[in-house]
Short mmCIF file of C-alpha atoms in Angstrom, two decimals:
data_model
loop_
_atom_site.label_atom_id
_atom_site.label_comp_id
_atom_site.label_asym_id
_atom_site.label_seq_id
_atom_site.Cartn_x
_atom_site.Cartn_y
_atom_site.Cartn_z
CA MET A 1093 13.08 35.48 48.22
CA ARG A 1094 13.30 35.80 44.42
CA GLY A 1095 14.90 33.59 43.97
CA GLU A 1096 13.71 30.91 46.14
CA TYR A 1097 10.61 31.12 44.32
CA LEU A 1098 12.12 30.75 41.04
CA MET A 1099 14.12 27.34 41.63
CA GLN A 1100 14.08 24.41 45.10
CA PRO A 1101 16.36 22.68 44.89
CA SER A 1102 16.36 19.06 46.11
CA VAL A 1103 19.50 18.41 48.62
CA MET A 1104 18.49 15.07 47.88
CA GLY A 1105 18.79 14.77 44.33
CA PHE A 1106 22.37 16.66 44.62
CA VAL A 1107 23.84 13.57 46.18
CA VAL A 1108 22.01 11.22 44.10
CA CYS A 1109 23.56 12.79 41.58
CA VAL A 1110 27.15 12.82 43.02
CA ALA A 1111 26.51 9.45 43.53
CA LEU A 1112 26.16 8.60 40.19
CA PHE A 1113 28.56 10.98 39.03
CA CYS A 1114 31.20 8.88 41.54
CA GLY A 1115 30.32 5.48 39.73
CA ALA A 1116 30.67 6.02 36.57
CA LYS A 1117 34.29 7.61 37.16
CA LEU A 1118 35.17 4.83 39.95
CA PHE A 1119 34.40 2.33 36.13
CA ARG A 1120 36.39 4.77 34.64
CA SER A 1121 33.16 5.19 31.86
CA SER A 1122 31.92 8.35 30.54
CA ILE A 1123 29.36 10.58 31.54
CA LEU A 1124 26.94 8.86 29.09
CA VAL A 1125 26.75 6.07 31.32
CA ALA A 1126 25.91 8.11 34.17
CA LEU A 1127 23.20 9.38 32.81
CA MET A 1128 22.48 6.10 31.50
CA ALA A 1129 22.11 5.16 35.60
CA SER A 1130 19.94 7.81 36.32
CA LEU A 1131 17.41 7.50 33.80
CA ALA A 1132 16.29 4.61 37.11
CA PHE A 1133 15.15 7.34 39.16
CA GLY A 1134 12.38 8.68 37.88
CA SER A 1135 10.49 10.40 41.21
CA THR A 1136 13.94 12.05 41.69
CA ALA A 1137 14.34 16.07 41.01
CA ILE A 1138 17.66 17.74 41.57
CA ALA A 1139 14.77 21.31 42.23
CA SER A 1140 11.19 22.33 42.00
CA LEU A 1141 10.69 25.14 39.80
CA PRO A 1142 7.10 27.04 41.42
CA SER A 1143 7.26 29.48 38.42
CA LEU A 1144 6.78 26.42 36.19
CA GLY A 1145 3.84 25.79 37.84
CA GLY A 1146 5.61 23.27 40.41
CA SER A 1147 7.44 21.61 37.50
CA SER A 1148 10.42 19.37 39.31
CA PRO A 1149 13.23 18.85 36.68
CA LEU A 1150 14.38 14.89 37.06
CA ILE A 1151 18.14 14.23 37.91
CA TYR A 1152 19.10 13.18 34.00
CA THR A 1153 18.58 16.87 32.81
CA VAL A 1154 22.00 17.56 34.77
CA PHE A 1155 23.73 14.54 32.87
CA CYS A 1156 22.40 16.01 30.00
CA GLY A 1157 23.97 19.23 30.61
CA LEU A 1158 27.14 18.02 31.94
CA LEU A 1159 27.05 15.65 28.43
CA VAL A 1160 26.35 19.00 26.18
CA LEU A 1161 28.47 20.80 27.93
CA SER A 1162 31.77 18.47 27.23
CA VAL A 1163 30.57 18.46 23.73
CA VAL A 1164 30.45 22.29 23.76
CA TRP A 1165 33.79 22.06 25.05
CA HIS A 1166 36.02 20.72 22.38
CA ARG A 1167 38.01 22.42 19.95
CA THR A 1168 36.07 20.92 16.78
CA ALA A 1169 32.64 20.89 18.28
CA LEU A 1170 31.57 23.82 15.18
CA GLN A 1171 33.64 22.00 12.64
CA ASP A 1172 32.05 18.72 13.94
CA LEU A 1173 28.28 19.99 14.27
CA GLY A 1174 29.04 20.71 10.33
CA ARG A 1175 30.39 17.49 9.47
CA ALA A 1176 27.32 16.09 11.15
CA PHE A 1177 24.87 17.68 9.46
CA THR A 1178 26.02 17.13 6.10
CA ASN A 1179 26.34 13.19 6.74
CA TYR A 1180 23.45 12.43 8.90
CA PRO A 1181 19.75 13.17 7.88
CA ALA A 1182 18.77 12.66 11.42
CA PHE A 1183 20.08 15.62 12.75
CA TRP A 1184 18.23 17.49 10.20
CA LEU A 1185 15.17 15.92 10.95
CA VAL A 1186 15.58 16.45 14.98
CA THR A 1187 15.70 20.39 14.74
CA LEU A 1188 13.16 20.12 12.59
CA LEU A 1189 10.87 18.19 15.35
CA MET A 1190 12.39 20.24 18.17
CA VAL A 1191 11.74 24.01 15.77
CA TYR A 1192 8.34 22.81 15.03
CA ALA A 1193 7.41 22.02 18.56
CA VAL A 1194 8.89 25.37 19.82
CA ILE A 1195 6.70 27.08 17.17
CA SER A 1196 3.46 24.91 17.76
CA CYS A 1197 4.39 25.86 21.71
CA VAL A 1198 4.00 29.08 21.54
CA PHE A 1199 2.11 29.92 18.43
CA PHE A 1200 -0.91 27.17 18.37
CA PRO A 1201 -2.37 28.28 21.71
CA ARG A 1202 -2.73 31.50 21.05
CA ILE A 1203 -4.42 31.27 17.47
CA PHE A 1204 -6.98 28.66 18.74
CA ALA A 1205 -7.49 29.77 21.87
CA GLY A 1206 -10.98 29.04 23.64
CA GLN A 1207 -11.77 27.31 20.12
CA THR A 1208 -11.31 23.74 20.90
CA SER A 1209 -10.92 21.76 25.27
CA VAL A 1210 -7.29 20.48 26.24
CA PHE A 1211 -6.76 18.97 29.66
CA VAL A 1212 -3.99 20.97 32.37
CA PRO A 1213 -2.26 19.61 35.42
CA THR A 1214 -3.67 21.70 38.25
CA LYS A 1215 -2.98 21.14 42.32
CA LEU A 1216 -6.79 19.64 42.15
CA GLY A 1217 -5.73 17.32 39.33
CA VAL A 1218 -5.98 16.65 35.61
CA SER A 1219 -9.00 19.64 34.78
CA GLU A 1220 -11.07 20.22 31.38
CA LEU A 1221 -10.14 23.74 30.19
CA ALA A 1222 -10.76 25.57 27.43
CA LEU A 1223 -7.63 25.39 24.62
CA ALA A 1224 -5.08 28.71 26.76
CA PRO A 1225 -1.10 28.72 27.12
CA VAL A 1226 0.14 27.21 29.91
CA SER A 1227 3.17 26.07 32.12
CA GLY A 1228 3.22 23.21 29.72
CA ASN A 1229 4.46 25.02 26.81
CA ILE A 1230 7.15 25.71 28.58
CA SER A 1231 8.51 22.72 30.68
CA GLN A 1232 7.28 20.14 28.55
CA THR A 1233 8.44 21.92 25.28
CA GLY A 1234 11.79 22.16 26.94
CA TYR A 1235 12.22 18.35 28.29
CA PHE A 1236 11.44 17.64 24.16
CA VAL A 1237 14.58 19.93 23.06
CA LEU A 1238 16.57 18.74 25.79
CA GLY A 1239 16.10 15.35 24.12
CA GLY A 1240 16.81 16.61 20.85
CA ILE A 1241 20.16 18.18 22.01
CA THR A 1242 21.34 15.16 23.39
CA PHE A 1243 20.72 13.99 20.59
CA MET A 1244 23.60 15.83 19.60
CA ALA A 1245 25.98 15.27 21.73
CA VAL A 1246 25.51 12.10 22.29
CA SER A 1247 25.89 11.97 18.47
CA LEU A 1248 28.99 13.85 18.39
CA LEU A 1249 30.33 11.50 21.30
CA LEU A 1250 30.67 8.81 18.95
CA MET A 1251 31.64 10.60 15.94
CA ARG A 1252 34.87 11.41 18.10
CA GLY A 1253 35.06 7.85 18.40
CA VAL A 1254 33.62 6.44 21.79
CA SER A 1255 33.29 3.00 21.57
CA ILE A 1256 29.86 0.97 21.55
CA ASP A 1257 31.48 -0.56 25.12
CA ASP A 1258 30.51 2.76 26.69
CA VAL A 1259 26.65 2.29 25.10
CA ARG A 1260 26.34 -0.79 26.31
CA LYS A 1261 28.03 0.57 29.96
CA GLY A 1262 25.44 2.27 29.78
CA PHE A 1263 22.53 1.04 28.85
CA PHE A 1264 23.35 -1.95 31.86
CA ALA A 1265 24.04 0.39 34.42
CA TRP A 1266 20.59 2.06 33.55
CA VAL A 1267 18.48 -1.73 33.55
CA PHE A 1268 20.77 -2.73 36.54
CA CYS A 1269 19.84 0.29 38.96
CA HIS A 1270 16.56 0.38 37.82
CA THR A 1271 16.17 -4.04 38.71
CA ALA A 1272 18.03 -2.32 42.23
CA MET A 1273 15.50 -0.12 43.25
CA GLY A 1274 12.67 -2.55 42.29
CA VAL A 1275 13.96 -5.05 44.59
CA LEU A 1276 14.46 -3.14 47.34
CA ASP A 1277 11.28 -1.51 47.03
CA LEU A 1278 9.37 -4.70 47.44
CA ALA A 1279 11.52 -6.51 49.84
CA GLY A 1280 11.20 -3.16 52.44
CA LYS A 1281 7.68 -2.98 52.10
CA MET A 1282 7.30 -7.27 53.11
CA ALA A 1283 9.85 -6.81 55.63
CA GLY A 1284 6.76 -3.68 57.21
CA LEU A 1285 9.56 -1.29 56.39
CA GLY A 1286 6.61 0.62 54.50
CA ASP A 1287 8.21 3.27 51.55
CA ILE A 1288 12.37 3.00 52.52
CA LEU A 1289 12.78 4.77 48.92
CA GLU A 1290 10.65 7.91 50.17
CA PRO A 1291 13.29 9.49 50.48
CA ILE A 1292 14.63 9.48 47.06
CA ARG A 1293 11.04 10.55 46.25
CA THR A 1294 11.97 14.34 46.24
CA ALA A 1295 9.65 15.14 42.79
CA SER A 1296 6.51 17.35 42.87
CA TYR A 1297 4.05 15.41 41.35
CA ALA A 1298 2.02 12.96 43.17
CA MET A 1299 3.60 9.85 44.53
CA LEU A 1300 1.41 6.44 44.81
CA THR A 1301 4.19 4.19 46.06
CA GLU A 1302 2.61 3.23 49.34
CA ALA A 1303 -0.42 1.13 46.94
CA GLN A 1304 -1.94 -2.24 47.53
CA MET A 1305 -4.28 -4.18 45.42
CA SER A 1306 -5.89 -7.50 45.66
CA GLY A 1307 -3.46 -7.57 48.72
CA PHE A 1308 -0.23 -6.65 46.88
CA TRP A 1309 2.23 -4.76 46.69
CA ARG A 1310 2.25 -2.19 44.27
CA ILE A 1311 5.99 -2.26 43.22
CA ALA A 1312 6.83 1.52 41.88
CA GLY A 1313 10.55 0.80 42.33
CA ALA A 1314 12.51 4.46 41.92
CA GLN A 1315 9.64 5.76 40.27
CA ALA A 1316 6.41 7.58 41.53
CA GLU A 1317 4.13 4.53 40.66
CA ALA A 1318 3.46 1.42 39.57
CA SER A 1319 2.45 2.06 35.96
CA GLY A 1320 5.40 4.34 35.82
CA PHE A 1321 7.99 1.04 36.94
CA ALA A 1322 6.62 -1.05 34.67
CA GLY A 1323 6.50 1.21 31.81
CA VAL A 1324 10.48 1.64 32.42
CA SER A 1325 10.78 -2.58 32.29
CA LEU A 1326 8.87 -3.30 29.53
CA ALA A 1327 12.04 -1.08 27.92
CA CYS A 1328 13.91 -2.59 29.82
CA LEU A 1329 13.49 -6.00 29.02
CA PRO A 1330 13.17 -5.84 25.58
CA PHE A 1331 17.14 -4.84 25.61
CA CYS A 1332 17.48 -7.30 27.83
CA TYR A 1333 16.37 -10.15 26.05
CA VAL A 1334 17.76 -9.25 22.46
CA TYR A 1335 21.11 -9.01 24.06
CA TRP A 1336 21.30 -11.60 25.76
CA ARG A 1337 19.74 -13.48 22.34
CA ARG A 1338 22.65 -12.21 20.03
CA THR A 1339 25.25 -12.67 23.13
CA GLY A 1340 24.18 -15.78 25.71
CA SER A 1341 25.09 -12.64 28.04
CA ARG A 1342 24.71 -14.51 31.51
CA LEU A 1343 23.88 -10.91 33.09
CA ALA A 1344 21.58 -9.20 30.43
CA LEU A 1345 19.67 -13.00 31.72
CA ARG A 1346 19.52 -12.49 35.01
CA LEU A 1347 18.23 -9.37 34.56
CA GLY A 1348 15.06 -9.96 32.96
CA LEU A 1349 14.48 -12.77 34.93
CA VAL A 1350 14.67 -10.54 37.90
CA LEU A 1351 12.79 -7.57 36.34
CA LEU A 1352 10.04 -10.33 34.38
CA ILE A 1353 9.44 -11.42 37.87
CA LEU A 1354 8.87 -8.42 39.60
CA VAL A 1355 6.61 -6.75 36.42
CA ILE A 1356 4.59 -10.13 37.52
CA PHE A 1357 3.75 -8.87 40.87
CA SER A 1358 4.12 -5.32 39.66
CA THR A 1359 0.47 -4.99 40.35
CA SER A 1360 -0.15 -3.09 36.92
CA SER A 1361 -1.92 -3.69 34.20
CA THR A 1362 0.30 -1.61 31.87
CA GLY A 1363 2.59 -4.44 32.70
CA TYR A 1364 0.79 -7.24 32.16
CA VAL A 1365 -1.21 -5.57 28.70
CA GLY A 1366 2.69 -4.31 27.76
CA LEU A 1367 4.12 -8.01 28.77
CA ALA A 1368 1.53 -9.84 26.35
CA ILE A 1369 2.20 -7.51 23.07
CA LEU A 1370 5.96 -7.93 23.75
CA SER A 1371 5.59 -11.75 23.92
CA ILE A 1372 3.87 -11.56 19.89
CA PRO A 1373 7.76 -11.42 18.37
CA VAL A 1374 8.93 -14.34 20.70
CA MET A 1375 6.86 -16.45 20.32
CA LEU A 1376 6.80 -15.54 16.54
CA SER A 1377 10.49 -16.44 16.55
CA LEU A 1378 9.45 -19.42 18.15
CA LEU A 1379 7.10 -20.78 15.70
CA ARG A 1380 9.62 -19.87 12.59
CA SER A 1381 12.64 -21.30 14.66
CA ILE A 1382 10.25 -24.81 15.16
CA GLY A 1383 9.14 -24.31 11.83
CA ARG A 1384 12.98 -25.23 10.20
CA GLN A 1385 13.38 -27.06 12.79
CA TRP A 1386 16.81 -25.36 14.30
CA LEU A 1387 16.40 -25.16 17.64
CA SER A 1388 19.31 -22.60 19.07
CA SER A 1389 19.97 -23.21 22.93
CA ALA A 1390 18.36 -20.17 23.54
CA ASP A 1391 14.62 -21.34 22.15
CA VAL A 1392 15.31 -24.72 24.20
CA LEU A 1393 15.55 -22.10 27.52
CA ILE A 1394 12.74 -20.28 26.60
CA LEU A 1395 11.11 -23.41 25.29
CA ALA A 1396 12.07 -25.07 28.54
CA LEU A 1397 10.97 -22.46 30.83
CA PHE A 1398 7.44 -22.32 29.64
CA ALA A 1399 7.18 -26.03 30.25
CA MET A 1400 8.64 -26.00 33.34
CA GLY A 1401 6.16 -22.90 34.37
CA PHE A 1402 2.85 -24.98 32.46
CA PHE A 1403 4.10 -28.16 35.12
CA ALA A 1404 4.57 -26.33 38.56
CA VAL A 1405 0.36 -24.66 37.58
CA LEU A 1406 -0.47 -28.31 37.02
CA LEU A 1407 1.06 -29.50 39.89
CA ILE A 1408 -0.37 -26.32 41.90
CA LEU A 1409 -3.95 -26.82 41.00
CA VAL A 1410 -3.69 -30.29 41.70
CA THR A 1411 -2.54 -30.21 45.17
CA TYR A 1412 -3.95 -26.38 46.30
CA PRO A 1413 -6.70 -26.17 44.07
CA ARG A 1414 -7.94 -22.48 45.27
CA PHE A 1415 -3.99 -21.12 45.59
CA PHE A 1416 -4.59 -18.38 42.38
CA ASP A 1417 -7.47 -17.09 43.17
CA PRO A 1418 -5.61 -14.35 44.53
CA PHE A 1419 -4.04 -13.66 41.87
CA LEU A 1420 -6.97 -14.54 39.83
CA THR A 1421 -8.72 -11.43 41.90
CA LEU A 1422 -5.58 -9.42 41.23
CA PHE A 1423 -6.02 -9.96 37.22
CA ASP A 1424 -9.76 -9.04 37.26
CA THR A 1425 -8.57 -5.61 39.29
CA SER A 1426 -5.96 -4.29 36.85
CA VAL A 1427 -6.82 -5.77 33.52
CA THR A 1428 -10.12 -6.96 32.92
CA ASN A 1429 -12.22 -4.92 34.68
CA LYS A 1430 -9.48 -2.08 34.21
CA MET A 1431 -11.95 -0.66 31.61
CA GLN A 1432 -14.36 -0.75 33.72
CA SER A 1433 -13.42 1.43 36.79
CA SER A 1434 -13.47 5.52 36.83
CA SER A 1435 -9.79 5.76 36.03
CA GLY A 1436 -10.36 4.11 32.94
CA GLN A 1437 -13.12 5.77 31.78
CA GLU A 1438 -11.41 9.01 32.41
CA ARG A 1439 -8.34 8.56 30.17
CA MET A 1440 -10.74 7.23 27.33
CA TYR A 1441 -12.26 10.20 27.75
CA TRP A 1442 -8.79 11.98 27.24
CA ASN A 1443 -7.82 9.99 24.49
CA ILE A 1444 -11.29 10.92 22.61
CA LYS A 1445 -11.51 14.95 23.33
CA SER A 1446 -7.52 14.91 22.29
CA LEU A 1447 -8.96 12.92 19.24
CA GLN A 1448 -11.34 15.74 18.60
CA SER A 1449 -9.04 19.03 19.51
CA MET A 1450 -7.10 17.98 16.69
CA ILE A 1451 -10.14 17.92 14.80
CA ASP A 1452 -11.26 21.26 15.43
CA THR A 1453 -7.59 23.16 15.23
CA ARG A 1454 -7.97 22.29 11.46
CA GLY A 1455 -5.75 19.57 12.23
CA LEU A 1456 -2.56 21.84 13.34
CA GLY A 1457 -3.00 20.79 17.12
CA VAL A 1458 -3.08 22.54 20.05
CA GLY A 1459 0.58 23.15 20.65
CA PHE A 1460 3.39 21.22 22.10
CA GLY A 1461 2.28 20.79 26.28
CA SER A 1462 -1.06 22.91 25.85
CA SER A 1463 -3.46 19.43 26.99
CA ARG A 1464 -2.64 15.92 27.75
CA ALA A 1465 -3.92 12.79 26.88
CA SER A 1466 -3.15 8.86 28.07
CA SER A 1467 -1.45 7.98 24.80
CA TRP A 1468 1.27 8.64 23.38
CA PRO A 1469 0.30 8.49 20.07
CA ILE A 1470 -2.84 10.15 20.63
CA ALA A 1471 -0.63 12.75 22.16
CA VAL A 1472 1.31 12.93 19.21
CA VAL A 1473 -1.49 13.91 17.13
CA SER A 1474 -3.65 16.13 19.34
CA GLN A 1475 -0.61 19.04 20.17
CA LEU A 1476 1.75 18.16 17.01
CA GLY A 1477 -1.41 17.59 14.55
CA ILE A 1478 -0.55 15.60 10.87
CA ALA A 1479 2.28 17.33 9.95
CA GLY A 1480 4.35 17.29 12.94
CA SER A 1481 2.95 13.39 13.90
CA MET A 1482 4.49 12.88 10.37
CA LEU A 1483 7.97 14.27 11.65
CA MET A 1484 7.76 11.61 14.81
CA ALA A 1485 6.72 8.95 12.81
CA LEU A 1486 10.04 9.55 10.17
CA ALA A 1487 12.07 9.54 13.80
CA VAL A 1488 10.18 6.41 15.13
CA PHE A 1489 11.43 4.92 10.86
CA MET A 1490 15.17 6.49 11.11
CA LEU A 1491 15.97 4.27 14.54
CA THR A 1492 14.53 1.18 13.71
CA ARG A 1493 16.05 1.28 10.56
CA GLU A 1494 19.32 -1.51 9.04
CA THR A 1495 21.14 -0.30 6.61
CA ARG A 1496 22.79 -3.55 4.67
CA ALA A 1497 26.34 -2.28 4.98
CA PHE A 1498 26.16 -2.52 8.80
CA ARG A 1499 24.72 -6.08 9.29
CA LEU A 1500 27.17 -7.38 6.45
CA ASN A 1501 30.46 -5.42 7.65
CA ALA A 1502 29.63 -4.57 12.12
CA ASP A 1503 31.14 -7.32 14.12
CA PRO A 1504 28.25 -8.95 16.25
CA GLU A 1505 28.45 -6.87 19.47
CA THR A 1506 28.04 -4.03 17.72
CA GLN A 1507 24.53 -5.73 16.26
CA ALA A 1508 24.10 -6.83 19.32
CA VAL A 1509 24.03 -4.02 21.36
CA VAL A 1510 22.91 -1.69 18.51
CA ALA A 1511 20.03 -3.66 17.91
CA ALA A 1512 19.00 -4.07 22.31
CA THR A 1513 19.05 -0.44 22.07
CA ARG A 1514 16.84 0.03 19.61
CA ALA A 1515 14.34 -3.06 21.57
CA ALA A 1516 14.53 -0.99 24.35
CA VAL A 1517 12.88 2.04 22.47
CA LEU A 1518 10.32 0.21 21.49
CA GLY A 1519 9.67 -1.24 24.18
CA GLY A 1520 9.49 1.83 26.06
CA LEU A 1521 6.74 3.03 23.25
CA VAL A 1522 4.53 0.22 23.96
CA ALA A 1523 4.66 1.33 27.08
CA SER A 1524 4.31 5.58 26.21
CA SER A 1525 1.25 3.93 23.92
CA MET A 1526 -0.46 3.08 27.38
CA VAL A 1527 0.12 5.52 29.90
CA SER A 1528 2.00 8.42 28.28
CA GLY A 1529 0.06 11.99 28.10
CA THR A 1530 2.86 13.86 26.39
CA PRO A 1531 4.32 13.94 22.63
CA ASP A 1532 8.09 13.87 24.52
CA PRO A 1533 9.16 10.03 23.61
CA GLY A 1534 11.37 11.03 25.94
CA ILE A 1535 15.89 11.04 26.21
CA LEU A 1536 16.08 7.01 26.40
CA PHE A 1537 14.55 8.12 22.62
CA PHE A 1538 17.30 10.00 21.23
CA VAL A 1539 19.99 8.90 22.88
CA SER A 1540 19.10 5.26 21.14
CA LEU A 1541 18.04 7.09 17.65
CA ALA A 1542 22.44 8.71 18.40
CA VAL A 1543 23.72 5.18 18.49
CA SER A 1544 21.49 3.53 15.47
CA THR A 1545 21.69 5.84 13.58
CA CYS A 1546 25.83 7.49 14.12
CA VAL A 1547 27.10 3.87 14.94
CA GLN A 1548 25.18 2.02 11.49
CA ALA A 1549 26.80 4.84 9.60
CA ARG A 1550 30.55 3.69 10.06
CA TYR A 1551 29.68 1.57 7.92
CA ALA A 1552 27.66 3.43 4.81
CA ASP A 1553 30.43 2.25 2.57
CA GLN A 1554 31.22 -1.63 1.93
CA ARG A 1555 34.43 -1.46 2.95
CA GLY A 1556 33.04 -0.49 7.46
CA VAL A 1557 34.37 2.79 8.11
CA MET A 1558 32.81 6.33 8.39
CA THR A 1559 31.04 8.15 6.45
CA ALA A 1560 33.67 10.47 3.93
CA GLY A 1561 34.15 13.00 5.55
CA ILE A 1562 33.97 12.29 9.08
CA ARG A 1563 37.26 11.76 10.63
CA HIS A 1564 38.17 10.00 14.53
CA TYR A 1565 38.78 12.60 17.04
CA PRO A 1566 40.54 11.57 20.73
CA ALA A 1567 37.77 11.43 23.81
#
């Protein structure tokens, strides 16, 4: 009975894990590909942990564990780790972040107990309570530390010579699975079958998967709700766009177009606002190309699609003047009136009080996992304080930084993959800045950080070889 209380395994979660693992092996891919594909299943848990407040680890944690074991099992694991700390500053930064997160979750809720209010998920919803240690301190910090360890594991794999092709396959597997789940979810609802993906939704948190808004089905895919699907889509879309612009990949273009259509029909305010933000760099790029009087084939295609869409809208307005009324109603409901809704006001209150809690704790924060906000930057500031926020900002900077040696010496495919993975994270952070309640940037962030820093390190000297002291080992 005690074992059942500590952990309740999910049979369907195990089945999905086996399917992804076998799929990776069938295509002769590494465990990294299976890990990336598992990120598309945001509502599929491997087990439930009643002892930690009902926390349900998602299936990606299984593949993170397998990836770490495969790295640790290597005969040169300790030597590789020592060289990594010597040659990769990102290793020290991620280690500092993990240590700081653990210290904050253990000590800050006790030092500042009762001195400020926090928002804690309960069985009755999110409740405002006085600061005190909660189960979230353990579970949320555990996920964050797992992300940091995964960063190290992926970095060591890249040091040993895992090709950039495996990284590309992994990200495309993630995008494909996410897109396919969105198409299946929408098709099932439009066919009157309801939520056909319900069997794989084994996580313990609330599922809002059969809701409608202004007569439109909300698309959740393999996530728990429409905003979750839109958030992941905002990470997938920049990956597809950047990789397509760099390589002309038809697969990336097709996946991106399908995802764009799904986000438009997802009825998610997160998706609509996120698309508007992500369109800014696209428009600036087009304006720059027009100003230089040199348009690439990709620029021409984008302009042609915009023109076709514009004229199609005009034609429909002339023929059926009230055709867009349902869409305008949807936009008003999901975006224009969002902040006036009880949900929007509640989330705004969370953010305001979260910033206040940072002040109440003298800039130290309430501790990792102690509370929840409705914006990733605010969650970072309120839970990790000023020092932790500076470390996190430095990690984001290291992710976005591109060295001159890499630009000059890396082949176009490698540059395309690294740029696309970086774009995926930035798109994901845009979504997290609107909805995320935890300071954990997620596994995608740590995998991309490893790819960006370690791959670029291969070109640290002008001869385009690995940094001195780093050798390639058989994978």
